CSV table of C-alpha atoms in Angstrom, one decimal:
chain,number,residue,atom,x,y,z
Y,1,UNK,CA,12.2,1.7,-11.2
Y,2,UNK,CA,11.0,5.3,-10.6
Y,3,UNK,CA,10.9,6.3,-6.9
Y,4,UNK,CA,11.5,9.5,-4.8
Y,5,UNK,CA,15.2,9.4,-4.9
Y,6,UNK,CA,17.8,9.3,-7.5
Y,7,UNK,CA,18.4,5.4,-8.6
Y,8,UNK,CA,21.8,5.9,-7.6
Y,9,UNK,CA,20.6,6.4,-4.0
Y,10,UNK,CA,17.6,3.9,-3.9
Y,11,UNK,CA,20.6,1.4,-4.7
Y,12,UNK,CA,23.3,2.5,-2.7
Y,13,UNK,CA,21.3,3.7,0.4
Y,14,UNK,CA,22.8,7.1,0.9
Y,15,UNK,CA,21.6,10.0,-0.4
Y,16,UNK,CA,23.2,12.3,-2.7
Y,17,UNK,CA,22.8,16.5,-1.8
Y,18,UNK,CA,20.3,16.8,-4.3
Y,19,UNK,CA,18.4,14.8,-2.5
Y,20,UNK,CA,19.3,15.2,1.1
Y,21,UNK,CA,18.0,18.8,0.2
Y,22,UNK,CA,14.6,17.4,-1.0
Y,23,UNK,CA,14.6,15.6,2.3
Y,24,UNK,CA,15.6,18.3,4.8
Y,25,UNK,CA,13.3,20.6,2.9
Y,26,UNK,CA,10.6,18.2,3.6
Y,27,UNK,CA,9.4,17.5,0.0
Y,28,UNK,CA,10.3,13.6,0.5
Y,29,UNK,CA,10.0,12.1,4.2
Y,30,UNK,CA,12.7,9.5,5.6
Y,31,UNK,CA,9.5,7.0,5.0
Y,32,UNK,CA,10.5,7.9,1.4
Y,33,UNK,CA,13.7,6.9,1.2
Y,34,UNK,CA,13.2,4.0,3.6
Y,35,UNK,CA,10.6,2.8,1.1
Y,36,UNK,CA,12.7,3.3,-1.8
Y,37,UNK,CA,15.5,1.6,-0.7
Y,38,UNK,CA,14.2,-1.4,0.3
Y,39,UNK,CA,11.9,-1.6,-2.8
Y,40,UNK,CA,14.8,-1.4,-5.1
Y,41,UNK,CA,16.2,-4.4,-2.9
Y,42,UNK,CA,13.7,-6.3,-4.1
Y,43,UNK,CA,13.7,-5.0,-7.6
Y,44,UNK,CA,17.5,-6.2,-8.1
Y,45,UNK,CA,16.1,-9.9,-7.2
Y,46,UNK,CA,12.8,-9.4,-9.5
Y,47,UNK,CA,12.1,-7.4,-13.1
Y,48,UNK,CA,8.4,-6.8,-12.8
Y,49,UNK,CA,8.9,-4.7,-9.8
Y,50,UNK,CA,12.3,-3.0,-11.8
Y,51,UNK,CA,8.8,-1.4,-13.6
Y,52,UNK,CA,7.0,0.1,-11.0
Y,53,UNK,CA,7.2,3.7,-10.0
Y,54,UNK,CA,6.7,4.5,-6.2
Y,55,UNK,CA,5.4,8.0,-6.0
Y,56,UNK,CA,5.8,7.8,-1.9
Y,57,UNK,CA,6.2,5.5,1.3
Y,58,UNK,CA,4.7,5.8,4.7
Y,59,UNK,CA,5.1,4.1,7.9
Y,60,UNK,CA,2.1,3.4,9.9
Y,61,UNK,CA,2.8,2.1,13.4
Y,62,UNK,CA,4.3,-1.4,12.2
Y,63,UNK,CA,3.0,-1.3,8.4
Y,64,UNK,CA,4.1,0.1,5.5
Y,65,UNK,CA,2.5,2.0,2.9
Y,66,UNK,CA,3.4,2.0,-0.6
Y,67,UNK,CA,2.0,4.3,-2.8
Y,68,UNK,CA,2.2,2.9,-6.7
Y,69,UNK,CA,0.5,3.5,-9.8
Y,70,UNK,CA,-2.7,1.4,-10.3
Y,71,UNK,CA,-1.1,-1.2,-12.6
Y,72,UNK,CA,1.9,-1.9,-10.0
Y,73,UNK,CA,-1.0,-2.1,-7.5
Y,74,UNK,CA,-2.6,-4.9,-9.7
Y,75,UNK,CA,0.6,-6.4,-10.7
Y,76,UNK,CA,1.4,-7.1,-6.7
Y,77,UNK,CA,-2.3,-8.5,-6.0
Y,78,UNK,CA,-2.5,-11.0,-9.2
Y,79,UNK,CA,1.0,-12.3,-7.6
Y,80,UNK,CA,1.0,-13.3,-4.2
Y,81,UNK,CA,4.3,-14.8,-4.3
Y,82,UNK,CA,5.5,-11.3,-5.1
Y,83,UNK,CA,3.6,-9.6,-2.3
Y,84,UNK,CA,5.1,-12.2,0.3
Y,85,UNK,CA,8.5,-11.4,-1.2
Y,86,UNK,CA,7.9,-7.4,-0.8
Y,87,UNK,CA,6.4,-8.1,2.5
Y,88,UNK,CA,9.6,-10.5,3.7
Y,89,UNK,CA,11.9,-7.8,2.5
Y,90,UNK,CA,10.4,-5.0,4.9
Y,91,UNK,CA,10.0,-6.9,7.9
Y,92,UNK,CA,6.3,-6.1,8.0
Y,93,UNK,CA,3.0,-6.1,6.6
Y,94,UNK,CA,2.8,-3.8,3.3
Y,95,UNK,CA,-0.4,-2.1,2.3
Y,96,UNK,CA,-1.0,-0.9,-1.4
Y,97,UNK,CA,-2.4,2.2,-2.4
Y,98,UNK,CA,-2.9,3.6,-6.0
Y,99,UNK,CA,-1.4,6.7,-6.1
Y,100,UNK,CA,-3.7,8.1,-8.8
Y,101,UNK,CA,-6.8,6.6,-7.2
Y,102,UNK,CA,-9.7,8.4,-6.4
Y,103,UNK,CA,-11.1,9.0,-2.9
Y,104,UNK,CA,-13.6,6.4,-3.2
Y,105,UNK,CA,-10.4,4.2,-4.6
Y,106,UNK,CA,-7.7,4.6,-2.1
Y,107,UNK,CA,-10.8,3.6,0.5
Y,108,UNK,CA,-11.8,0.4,-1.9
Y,109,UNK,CA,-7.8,-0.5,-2.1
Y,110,UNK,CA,-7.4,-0.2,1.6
Y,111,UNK,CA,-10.6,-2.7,2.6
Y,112,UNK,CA,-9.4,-4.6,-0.2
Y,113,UNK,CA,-10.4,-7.9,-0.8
Y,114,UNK,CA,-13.8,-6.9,1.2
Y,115,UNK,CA,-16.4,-4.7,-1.2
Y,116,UNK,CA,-17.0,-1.2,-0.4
Y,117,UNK,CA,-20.3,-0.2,-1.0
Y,118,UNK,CA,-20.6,3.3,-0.5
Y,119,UNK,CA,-18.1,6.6,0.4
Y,120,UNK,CA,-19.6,9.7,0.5
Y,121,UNK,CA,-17.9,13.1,1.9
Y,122,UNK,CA,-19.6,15.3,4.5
Y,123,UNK,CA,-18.7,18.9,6.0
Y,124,UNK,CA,-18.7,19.4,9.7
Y,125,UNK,CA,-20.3,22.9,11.0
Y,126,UNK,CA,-16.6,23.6,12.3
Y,127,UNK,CA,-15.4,23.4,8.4
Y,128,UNK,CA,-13.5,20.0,8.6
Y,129,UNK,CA,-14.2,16.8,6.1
Y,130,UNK,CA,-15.2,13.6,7.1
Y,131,UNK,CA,-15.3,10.3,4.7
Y,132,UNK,CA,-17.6,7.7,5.4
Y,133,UNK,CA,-17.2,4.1,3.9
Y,134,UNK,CA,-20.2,1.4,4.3
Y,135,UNK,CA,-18.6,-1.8,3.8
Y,136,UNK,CA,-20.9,-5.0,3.2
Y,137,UNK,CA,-20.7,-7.7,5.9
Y,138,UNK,CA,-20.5,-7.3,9.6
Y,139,UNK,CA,-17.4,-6.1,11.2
Y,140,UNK,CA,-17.7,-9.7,13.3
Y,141,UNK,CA,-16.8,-11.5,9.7
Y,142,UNK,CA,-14.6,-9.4,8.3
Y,143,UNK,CA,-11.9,-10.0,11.3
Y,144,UNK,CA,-9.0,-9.5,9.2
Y,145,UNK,CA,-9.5,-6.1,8.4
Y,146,UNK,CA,-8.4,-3.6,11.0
Y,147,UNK,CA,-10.4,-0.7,11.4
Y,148,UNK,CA,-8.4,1.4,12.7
Y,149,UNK,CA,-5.2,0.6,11.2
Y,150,UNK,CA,-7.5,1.8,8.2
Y,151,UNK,CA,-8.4,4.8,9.4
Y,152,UNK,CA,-4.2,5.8,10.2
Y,153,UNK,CA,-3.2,4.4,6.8
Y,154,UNK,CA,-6.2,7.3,4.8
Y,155,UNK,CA,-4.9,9.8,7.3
Y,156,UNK,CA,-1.3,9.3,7.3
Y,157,UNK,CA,-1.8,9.1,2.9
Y,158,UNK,CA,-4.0,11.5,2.2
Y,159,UNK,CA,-5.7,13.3,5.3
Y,160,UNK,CA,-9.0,11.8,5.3
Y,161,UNK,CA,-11.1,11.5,8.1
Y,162,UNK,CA,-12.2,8.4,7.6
Y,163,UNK,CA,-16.0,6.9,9.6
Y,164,UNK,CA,-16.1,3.1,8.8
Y,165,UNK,CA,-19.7,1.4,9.3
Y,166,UNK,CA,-20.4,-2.4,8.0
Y,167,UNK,CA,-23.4,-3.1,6.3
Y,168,UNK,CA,-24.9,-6.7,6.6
Y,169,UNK,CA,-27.1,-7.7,3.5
């Protein structure tokens, strides 16, 4: 498995200078290695994730984030027995983004299972970007899906501003 870290330190838990440096010089975040860790965990117990490469972790109030190439992504959601094992391992809900995805993607992947219908980009008069999704169905029916928890996750990934609206058709 690929991830932030060394695979000597995603195993052992500590982490060598190399990358201690990486961490104190902020180009990985403790959410990294936290990420990286517990996902090679899992890996020991289970060879399909052994193959998938974590480009990053994040922590968003209780959930985690973890960003993996689009095939990992797909590998985890055609196996729901493997999710709940990844999801028993951290202790907490896990959310998975693609990590080459599109803007338009990382929003789909987030509201997945529901269907995104539109994003488009807009440009405040004070300079700053805003993303708005329309996502079909009311908010009412689409209960499992939180909102806001959707909104942290795109800003804590990748700084989008994110305005959610549902469309009922």
């Amino acid at each position: 498995m690929k991830t932030p870290i060394c695979p000597f330190d995603a195993k052992s838990g500590v982490l060598c200078a190399r990358c201690d440096e990486k961490l104190h010089a902020g180009s990985i975040t403790q959410d990294d290695v936290d990420a990286a860790v517990t996902l090679t965990r899992v890996a020991n117990k289970n060879q399909d994730i052994d193959r998938f490469t974590l480009a990053r972790g994040a922590r968003v109030d209780d959930d985690y984030v973890l960003v993996l190439r689009g095939q990992d992504v797909m590998s985890v959601r055609a196996n729901p027995s493997l999710a709940e094992r990844i999801e028993k391992e951290f202790g907490h809900k896990v959310h998975y983004v693609e990590s080459e995805a599109s803007e338009r993607g990382l929003v789909e992947s987030l509201f997945y299972p529901a269907r995104v219908l539109s994003v488009n980009q807009f440009y405040l008069p004070d300079g700053n970007k805003l993303t708005k999704a329309v996502v079909a169905g009311r908010s009412s029916s689409n209960q499992k899906i939180n909102v806001e928890k959707v909104r942290k996750i795109a800003k804590a990934v990748r700084n989008i501003e994110l305005l959610v609206e549902f469309e009922q058709r």
